[in-house]
CSV table of N, CA and C in Angstrom, one decimal:
chain,number,residue,atom,x,y,z
A,1,MET,N,-70.3,2.9,4.0
A,1,MET,CA,-69.5,1.4,2.9
A,1,MET,C,-68.9,2.0,2.0
A,2,LYS,N,-69.0,3.1,1.6
A,2,LYS,CA,-67.6,3.1,0.8
A,2,LYS,C,-66.0,2.9,2.6
A,3,ARG,N,-66.7,4.2,3.0
A,3,ARG,CA,-65.1,3.9,4.2
A,3,ARG,C,-64.5,3.0,4.6
A,4,ALA,N,-65.6,2.2,4.7
A,4,ALA,CA,-64.7,0.8,5.3
A,4,ALA,C,-63.9,-0.3,3.6
A,5,SER,N,-64.3,0.1,2.9
A,5,SER,CA,-63.0,-0.6,1.2
A,5,SER,C,-62.5,0.1,0.9
A,6,VAL,N,-62.6,1.9,1.9
A,6,VAL,CA,-61.2,2.1,1.6
A,6,VAL,C,-60.2,1.8,2.6
A,7,ARG,N,-60.4,1.6,4.3
A,7,ARG,CA,-59.6,1.6,5.1
A,7,ARG,C,-59.7,-0.1,4.3
A,8,ASN,N,-60.1,-1.0,4.3
A,8,ASN,CA,-59.5,-1.9,4.3
A,8,ASN,C,-58.0,-2.2,2.6
A,9,GLY,N,-58.3,-1.6,1.5
A,9,GLY,CA,-57.6,-1.4,0.5
A,9,GLY,C,-56.0,-0.4,1.1
A,10,GLN,N,-55.7,-0.2,2.5
A,10,GLN,CA,-55.4,1.0,3.2
A,10,GLN,C,-54.0,-0.5,4.3
A,11,LYS,N,-54.8,-1.7,4.3
A,11,LYS,CA,-54.2,-2.3,6.0
A,11,LYS,C,-53.1,-2.6,4.6
A,12,GLY,N,-51.6,-2.8,5.8
A,12,GLY,CA,-51.0,-3.6,5.3
A,12,GLY,C,-49.6,-2.0,5.2
A,13,SER,N,-50.2,-0.9,5.0
A,13,SER,CA,-49.4,-0.1,3.8
A,13,SER,C,-48.6,-0.2,5.4
A,14,MET,N,-48.7,0.0,6.4
A,14,MET,CA,-47.6,0.2,7.3
A,14,MET,C,-46.6,-0.7,7.4
A,15,LEU,N,-46.6,-2.1,7.2
A,15,LEU,CA,-45.5,-2.6,6.8
A,15,LEU,C,-44.8,-2.6,5.6
A,16,ILE,N,-45.3,-1.4,4.8
A,16,ILE,CA,-45.0,-1.8,3.2
A,16,ILE,C,-43.4,-0.9,3.4
A,17,GLU,N,-43.7,0.3,4.4
A,17,GLU,CA,-43.1,1.0,4.4
A,17,GLU,C,-41.9,0.4,5.6
A,18,ALA,N,-42.3,0.6,6.5
A,18,ALA,CA,-41.0,-0.1,7.3
A,18,ALA,C,-40.1,-1.0,6.9
A,19,LEU,N,-41.0,-2.1,6.6
A,19,LEU,CA,-39.8,-2.8,5.0
A,19,LEU,C,-39.3,-1.4,4.9
A,20,LEU,N,-39.6,-1.2,3.7
A,20,LEU,CA,-38.7,0.6,2.8
A,20,LEU,C,-38.2,0.2,3.4
A,21,ALA,N,-38.2,1.0,4.8
A,21,ALA,CA,-37.6,1.8,5.5
A,21,ALA,C,-36.7,0.6,6.7
A,22,ILE,N,-35.9,-0.4,6.2
A,22,ILE,CA,-35.2,-1.1,6.7
A,22,ILE,C,-34.6,-1.2,5.6
A,23,LEU,N,-35.0,-1.9,4.1
A,23,LEU,CA,-34.4,-1.4,3.5
A,23,LEU,C,-32.8,-0.9,3.1
A,24,VAL,N,-33.6,0.8,3.1
A,24,VAL,CA,-32.9,1.8,2.8
A,24,VAL,C,-31.2,1.7,3.9
A,25,PHE,N,-32.4,1.2,4.8
A,25,PHE,CA,-30.4,2.0,6.5
A,25,PHE,C,-29.9,0.9,5.7
A,26,SER,N,-30.3,-0.1,5.5
A,26,SER,CA,-29.4,-1.4,5.4
A,26,SER,C,-29.1,-1.3,4.0
A,27,ILE,N,-28.9,-0.5,2.6
A,27,ILE,CA,-27.6,-0.3,1.4
A,27,ILE,C,-27.2,1.1,2.1
A,28,GLY,N,-27.9,1.7,3.5
A,28,GLY,CA,-27.1,2.7,4.0
A,28,GLY,C,-25.7,2.4,4.5
A,29,VAL,N,-26.0,1.1,6.0
A,29,VAL,CA,-24.4,0.4,6.2
A,29,VAL,C,-23.3,-0.7,5.8
A,30,LEU,N,-24.7,-1.1,4.6
A,30,LEU,CA,-23.3,-1.7,3.0
A,30,LEU,C,-22.9,-0.7,2.9
A,31,ALA,N,-23.1,0.2,3.0
A,31,ALA,CA,-22.5,1.1,2.0
A,31,ALA,C,-21.1,1.8,2.4
A,32,LEU,N,-21.1,2.3,3.9
A,32,LEU,CA,-20.1,2.2,5.1
A,32,LEU,C,-19.2,1.4,5.1
A,33,VAL,N,-19.8,0.6,5.2
A,33,VAL,CA,-18.5,-0.8,5.4
A,33,VAL,C,-18.2,-0.9,4.0
A,34,GLY,N,-18.9,-0.7,3.0
A,34,GLY,CA,-17.4,-0.4,1.5
A,34,GLY,C,-16.7,0.8,2.2
A,35,MET,N,-16.7,2.2,2.0
A,35,MET,CA,-16.2,2.9,3.0
A,35,MET,C,-15.2,2.8,3.5
A,36,GLN,N,-15.8,2.0,4.2
A,36,GLN,CA,-14.1,1.6,6.0
A,36,GLN,C,-13.7,0.6,4.5
A,37,ALA,N,-13.7,-0.1,4.4
A,37,ALA,CA,-12.6,-0.6,3.8
A,37,ALA,C,-12.2,-0.7,2.5
A,38,ALA,N,-12.7,0.4,2.4
A,38,ALA,CA,-11.5,1.0,0.8
A,38,ALA,C,-10.3,2.3,1.7
A,39,ALA,N,-10.9,3.0,3.2
A,39,ALA,CA,-10.5,3.2,3.6
A,39,ALA,C,-9.1,3.1,4.0
A,40,ILE,N,-9.0,1.4,5.1
A,40,ILE,CA,-8.4,1.1,5.5
A,40,ILE,C,-7.2,0.4,4.2
A,41,ARG,N,-8.2,0.6,3.4
A,41,ARG,CA,-7.1,-0.2,1.9
A,41,ARG,C,-6.4,0.9,1.7
A,42,ASN,N,-6.4,2.2,1.5
A,42,ASN,CA,-5.9,3.1,1.4
A,42,ASN,C,-4.7,3.7,2.4
A,43,VAL,N,-5.0,3.4,3.3
A,43,VAL,CA,-4.0,3.9,4.2
A,43,VAL,C,-3.1,2.5,4.7
A,44,SER,N,-3.5,1.5,4.4
A,44,SER,CA,-2.5,0.6,4.6
A,44,SER,C,-1.3,1.3,2.3
A,45,ASN,N,-1.8,1.3,2.2
A,45,ASN,CA,-0.5,1.2,0.9
A,45,ASN,C,-0.2,2.4,0.6
A,46,ALA,N,-0.8,3.8,1.4
A,46,ALA,CA,-0.3,4.7,2.3
A,46,ALA,C,1.1,4.2,2.8
A,47,LYS,N,0.8,3.9,3.9
A,47,LYS,CA,2.3,2.9,5.0
A,47,LYS,C,2.9,2.7,3.9
A,48,TYR,N,2.5,1.7,3.0
A,48,TYR,CA,4.2,0.8,2.2
A,48,TYR,C,4.8,2.2,1.7
A,49,ARG,N,3.4,2.7,1.1
A,49,ARG,CA,5.0,3.6,0.0
A,49,ARG,C,4.8,4.5,1.1
A,50,THR,N,4.8,4.6,1.9
A,50,THR,CA,6.1,5.9,3.5
A,50,THR,C,7.4,4.9,3.4
A,51,ASP,N,6.7,3.3,4.0
A,51,ASP,CA,8.2,2.9,4.7
A,51,ASP,C,9.3,2.3,3.3
A,52,ALA,N,8.1,2.1,2.3
A,52,ALA,CA,9.6,2.1,0.9
A,52,ALA,C,10.0,3.4,1.1
A,53,SER,N,10.2,4.9,1.6
A,53,SER,CA,10.8,5.6,0.7
A,53,SER,C,11.6,6.0,1.6
A,54,PHE,N,11.4,5.9,3.1
A,54,PHE,CA,12.1,5.4,4.0
A,54,PHE,C,13.2,4.9,3.3
A,55,LEU,N,12.7,3.2,3.7
A,55,LEU,CA,13.5,2.8,3.7
A,55,LEU,C,14.9,2.6,2.2
A,56,ALA,N,13.9,3.9,1.0
A,56,ALA,CA,15.3,3.1,0.1
A,56,ALA,C,16.1,5.1,0.9
A,57,ASN,N,15.2,5.5,0.8
A,57,ASN,CA,16.2,6.5,1.5
A,57,ASN,C,18.2,7.0,2.5
A,58,GLN,N,16.6,5.7,3.2
A,58,GLN,CA,18.4,4.9,4.1
A,58,GLN,C,19.3,4.4,3.6
A,59,VAL,N,18.9,3.9,2.6
A,59,VAL,CA,20.1,3.3,1.9
A,59,VAL,C,21.0,4.1,0.7
A,60,ILE,N,20.3,5.9,0.7
A,60,ILE,CA,20.8,7.1,-0.3
A,60,ILE,C,22.1,7.0,0.6
A,61,ALA,N,21.6,7.1,2.7
A,61,ALA,CA,21.4,7.8,3.1
A,61,ALA,C,23.8,7.4,3.7
A,62,GLU,N,23.3,5.3,3.4
A,62,GLU,CA,23.8,4.5,3.6
A,62,GLU,C,25.2,5.2,3.0
A,63,MET,N,24.8,5.2,0.9
A,63,MET,CA,25.7,5.1,-0.3
A,63,MET,C,26.4,6.5,0.0
A,64,TRP,N,26.2,7.1,0.5
A,64,TRP,CA,26.2,8.7,0.5
A,64,TRP,C,27.2,8.7,1.7
A,65,ALA,N,27.0,7.8,2.9
A,65,ALA,CA,28.5,8.3,3.9
A,65,ALA,C,29.5,7.1,3.7
A,66,ASN,N,29.5,6.2,3.0
A,66,ASN,CA,30.2,5.0,2.3
A,66,ASN,C,30.5,5.3,1.0
A,67,ARG,N,30.5,6.9,0.6
A,67,ARG,CA,31.3,6.4,-0.6
A,67,ARG,C,32.3,6.0,-1.5
A,68,ASN,N,33.3,5.9,-0.7
A,68,ASN,CA,34.4,5.1,-1.4
A,68,ASN,C,34.1,3.7,-2.0
A,69,ASN,N,33.2,3.0,-0.8
A,69,ASN,CA,33.4,1.6,-1.3
A,69,ASN,C,31.6,1.4,-2.5
A,70,LEU,N,31.2,2.5,-3.7
A,70,LEU,CA,30.1,2.7,-3.8
A,70,LEU,C,29.1,1.2,-4.3
A,71,PRO,N,30.3,0.7,-5.5
A,71,PRO,CA,29.9,-0.5,-6.6
A,71,PRO,C,29.6,-1.5,-5.0
A,72,ALA,N,29.9,-2.0,-3.9
A,72,ALA,CA,29.6,-3.2,-2.8
A,72,ALA,C,28.1,-2.8,-2.7
A,73,TYR,N,27.7,-2.0,-3.0
A,73,TYR,CA,26.1,-1.1,-3.1
A,73,TYR,C,25.2,-2.7,-4.2
A,74,ALA,N,25.6,-2.7,-4.9
A,74,ALA,CA,25.2,-3.4,-6.1
A,74,ALA,C,24.7,-4.2,-6.3
A,75,TYR,N,22.9,-4.1,-6.6
A,75,TYR,CA,22.2,-5.0,-5.7
A,75,TYR,C,20.9,-4.9,-7.2
A,76,ALA,N,21.0,-6.9,-7.2
A,76,ALA,CA,19.7,-7.4,-8.0
A,76,ALA,C,19.9,-8.7,-8.1
A,77,GLY,N,18.6,-8.2,-6.7
A,77,GLY,CA,18.6,-10.4,-6.0
A,77,GLY,C,19.7,-11.6,-5.9
A,78,GLY,N,19.2,-12.2,-5.6
A,78,GLY,CA,20.7,-12.7,-5.8
A,78,GLY,C,21.1,-13.0,-3.8
A,79,PRO,N,22.0,-13.7,-3.6
A,79,PRO,CA,23.3,-13.0,-3.2
A,79,PRO,C,23.1,-11.7,-2.1
A,80,VAL,N,23.5,-11.7,-1.2
A,80,VAL,CA,22.3,-10.3,-0.6
A,80,VAL,C,23.9,-9.8,-0.4
A,81,PRO,N,24.8,-8.5,-1.1
A,81,PRO,CA,25.5,-8.3,-0.5
A,81,PRO,C,26.2,-8.1,1.2
A,82,ALA,N,27.3,-8.3,1.7
A,82,ALA,CA,27.0,-8.1,3.2
A,82,ALA,C,26.7,-6.2,3.6
A,83,VAL,N,27.7,-5.4,3.0
A,83,VAL,CA,26.9,-4.0,3.5
A,83,VAL,C,25.5,-3.6,3.1
A,84,LEU,N,24.4,-4.0,2.7
A,84,LEU,CA,23.3,-4.5,2.8
A,84,LEU,C,22.8,-5.6,3.0
A,85,THR,N,22.8,-6.1,3.7
A,85,THR,CA,22.4,-7.3,5.0
A,85,THR,C,21.1,-6.8,5.7
A,86,ASN,N,23.1,-5.7,6.3
A,86,ASN,CA,20.7,-5.4,7.3
A,86,ASN,C,20.0,-5.1,7.1
A,87,TRP,N,20.4,-4.0,5.9
A,87,TRP,CA,18.4,-3.5,5.3
A,87,TRP,C,18.4,-4.1,4.6
A,88,VAL,N,18.5,-5.3,3.5
A,88,VAL,CA,17.5,-6.7,3.0
A,88,VAL,C,16.6,-6.9,4.4
A,89,GLY,N,17.0,-7.1,5.2
A,89,GLY,CA,16.2,-7.5,6.1
A,89,GLY,C,15.3,-6.9,6.8
A,90,GLU,N,16.0,-5.0,6.2
A,90,GLU,CA,14.2,-4.1,7.5
A,90,GLU,C,13.6,-3.9,6.4
A,91,VAL,N,13.7,-3.9,4.5
A,91,VAL,CA,13.2,-3.9,3.5
A,91,VAL,C,12.0,-5.2,3.9
A,92,GLN,N,12.8,-6.7,4.2
A,92,GLN,CA,11.8,-7.8,4.4
A,92,GLN,C,10.6,-8.0,6.2
A,93,ASN,N,11.4,-7.3,7.0
A,93,ASN,CA,10.7,-6.6,7.7
A,93,ASN,C,8.9,-6.9,7.4
A,94,ALA,N,10.2,-4.9,6.6
A,94,ALA,CA,8.7,-4.0,6.9
A,94,ALA,C,7.6,-4.2,5.4
A,95,LEU,N,7.9,-5.0,4.2
A,95,LEU,CA,7.8,-4.1,4.0
A,95,LEU,C,6.5,-5.8,3.5
A,96,PRO,N,5.0,-5.8,2.7
A,96,PRO,CA,4.8,-7.8,2.8
A,96,PRO,C,5.5,-7.9,1.5
A,97,ASP,N,5.5,-9.7,1.3
A,97,ASP,CA,6.3,-10.7,-0.3
A,97,ASP,C,7.2,-9.6,-0.3
A,98,THR,N,8.2,-9.0,-0.1
A,98,THR,CA,9.7,-8.6,-0.3
A,98,THR,C,10.8,-9.9,-0.5
A,99,VAL,N,10.7,-10.9,-0.8
A,99,VAL,CA,11.1,-12.5,-0.2
A,99,VAL,C,11.0,-12.7,-2.7
A,100,ALA,N,10.0,-12.2,-2.9
A,100,ALA,CA,9.8,-12.6,-3.4
A,100,ALA,C,10.1,-11.7,-4.7
A,101,ASN,N,10.4,-10.2,-4.4
A,101,ASN,CA,10.4,-9.6,-4.5
A,101,ASN,C,11.3,-8.5,-4.3
A,102,PRO,N,12.5,-9.4,-4.2
A,102,PRO,CA,13.5,-8.4,-3.2
A,102,PRO,C,13.9,-6.8,-4.2
A,103,PRO,N,14.3,-6.2,-2.9
A,103,PRO,CA,14.5,-4.3,-4.1
A,103,PRO,C,16.3,-5.0,-5.2
A,104,GLN,N,16.2,-3.4,-5.7
A,104,GLN,CA,17.2,-3.9,-6.2
A,104,GLN,C,18.3,-2.8,-6.6
A,105,ILE,N,19.6,-2.7,-6.3
A,105,ILE,CA,20.5,-0.5,-6.1
A,105,ILE,C,21.2,-0.8,-7.4
A,106,ALA,N,20.8,-0.4,-8.7
A,106,ALA,CA,21.7,-0.8,-10.0
A,106,ALA,C,22.8,1.3,-10.1
A,107,LEU,N,24.2,1.1,-10.1
A,107,LEU,CA,24.9,1.8,-10.3
A,107,LEU,C,25.0,2.0,-12.2
A,108,GLY,N,24.4,2.7,-12.4
A,108,GLY,CA,24.8,4.0,-13.2
A,108,GLY,C,25.8,4.0,-13.4
A,109,VAL,N,25.5,5.4,-13.9
A,109,VAL,CA,27.3,6.4,-15.4
A,109,VAL,C,26.5,7.4,-14.4
A,110,GLY,N,27.9,8.1,-14.1
A,110,GLY,CA,28.2,9.5,-13.4
A,110,GLY,C,28.0,9.2,-12.7
A,111,ASN,N,27.9,7.6,-11.4
A,111,ASN,CA,27.6,7.2,-10.0
A,111,ASN,C,26.0,7.7,-9.6
A,112,GLN,N,25.3,7.6,-10.6
A,112,GLN,CA,23.5,7.7,-10.3
A,112,GLN,C,23.7,6.1,-9.1
A,113,VAL,N,23.1,6.2,-9.1
A,113,VAL,CA,22.0,5.2,-8.3
A,113,VAL,C,20.8,4.7,-8.1
A,114,THR,N,20.3,4.2,-8.6
A,114,THR,CA,19.0,3.6,-8.3
A,114,THR,C,18.0,2.3,-8.0
A,115,VAL,N,17.7,3.2,-7.0
A,115,VAL,CA,17.1,2.2,-5.9
A,115,VAL,C,15.0,1.7,-5.9
A,116,THR,N,14.7,0.8,-6.1
A,116,THR,CA,13.5,0.2,-6.2
A,116,THR,C,13.2,-0.5,-5.3
A,117,VAL,N,12.8,-0.2,-4.6
A,117,VAL,CA,11.3,-1.1,-4.5
A,117,VAL,C,10.7,-1.2,-3.5
A,118,PHE,N,10.6,-2.7,-4.1
A,118,PHE,CA,9.2,-4.3,-4.8
A,118,PHE,C,8.3,-3.8,-2.9
A,119,TRP,N,7.2,-4.5,-3.5
A,119,TRP,CA,6.0,-5.4,-2.7
A,119,TRP,C,4.8,-5.5,-3.3
A,120,ARG,N,3.5,-6.5,-2.6
A,120,ARG,CA,2.8,-7.2,-3.1
A,120,ARG,C,2.5,-6.6,-2.2
A,121,PRO,N,1.2,-5.9,-2.1
A,121,PRO,CA,-0.4,-5.8,-0.5
A,121,PRO,C,-0.5,-7.2,-0.6
A,122,PRO,N,-1.5,-7.7,0.5
A,122,PRO,CA,-1.7,-8.7,0.4
A,122,PRO,C,-3.4,-8.7,-1.2
A,123,ASN,N,-3.4,-9.7,-1.0
A,123,ASN,CA,-4.5,-9.4,-1.9
A,123,ASN,C,-4.5,-8.8,-3.2
A,124,THR,N,-3.4,-8.8,-3.7
A,124,THR,CA,-3.0,-8.3,-5.1
A,124,THR,C,-2.0,-8.2,-5.5
A,125,ALA,N,-2.7,-9.3,-7.1
A,125,ALA,CA,-1.4,-9.9,-7.8
A,125,ALA,C,-0.6,-9.4,-8.2
A,126,THR,N,-0.4,-8.1,-9.1
A,126,THR,CA,0.5,-7.9,-9.1
A,126,THR,C,1.3,-6.0,-8.4
A,127,ALA,N,3.3,-6.9,-7.6
A,127,ALA,CA,3.8,-5.9,-6.7
A,127,ALA,C,3.4,-4.4,-7.1
A,128,HIS,N,3.9,-3.7,-6.5
A,128,HIS,CA,4.3,-2.1,-5.7
A,128,HIS,C,5.6,-1.9,-6.4
A,129,ASN,N,6.0,-1.0,-6.4
A,129,ASN,CA,8.0,-0.6,-6.2
A,129,ASN,C,7.8,1.6,-6.7
A,130,TYR,N,8.1,2.0,-5.7
A,130,TYR,CA,8.9,2.9,-5.1
A,130,TYR,C,10.2,2.1,-6.3
A,131,VAL,N,11.0,3.8,-7.0
A,131,VAL,CA,12.5,4.0,-7.1
A,131,VAL,C,12.0,5.9,-6.3
A,132,VAL,N,13.9,5.3,-6.7
A,132,VAL,CA,15.1,6.4,-6.6
A,132,VAL,C,15.9,7.2,-6.8
A,133,VAL,N,16.3,7.2,-7.5
A,133,VAL,CA,17.2,8.0,-8.2
A,133,VAL,C,17.8,9.1,-7.5
A,134,ALA,N,20.1,9.0,-7.1
A,134,ALA,CA,20.1,10.0,-6.6
A,134,ALA,C,22.1,10.2,-7.0
A,135,TYR,N,22.4,10.7,-7.3
A,135,TYR,CA,23.0,11.4,-7.6
A,135,TYR,C,24.5,10.9,-6.3
A,136,ILE,N,25.4,10.8,-6.6
A,136,ILE,CA,26.8,11.3,-5.8
A,136,ILE,C,27.9,10.8,-5.6
A,137,ASN,N,28.3,12.3,-5.8
A,137,ASN,CA,29.8,12.7,-5.7
A,137,ASN,C,30.9,12.0,-5.2
A,138,ILE,N,31.5,11.9,-5.8
A,138,ILE,CA,33.1,10.5,-4.9
A,138,ILE,C,33.5,11.9,-4.3
């Protein structure tokens, strides 16, 4: 008689074990999905930084090639100078939300050039930026 009551007390334990295994598996799958989302977000941010770096260095190379016309490259938003029309278009095509956050080029003392490229990734409240400072000898 005691054997039958012990066996009856064990009924349903396999079902509970199966449900717990499904729960652990589901948590693992959700963790993998979260890691994948974080990886995609990090890769996108790295791509934006790389593109911003390339574009900033590209315009500095153009300034080096056109050193005698350096003051024409000053840009802080607003009307785009003629020498920067193509470059600003490339920035707007390569990076997200650059129309609201235009790039800036500041000319300082001693031919110091500061290029700041802004972008705002999707689903992000604040804009990111990349800054390059170069000295262009005339």
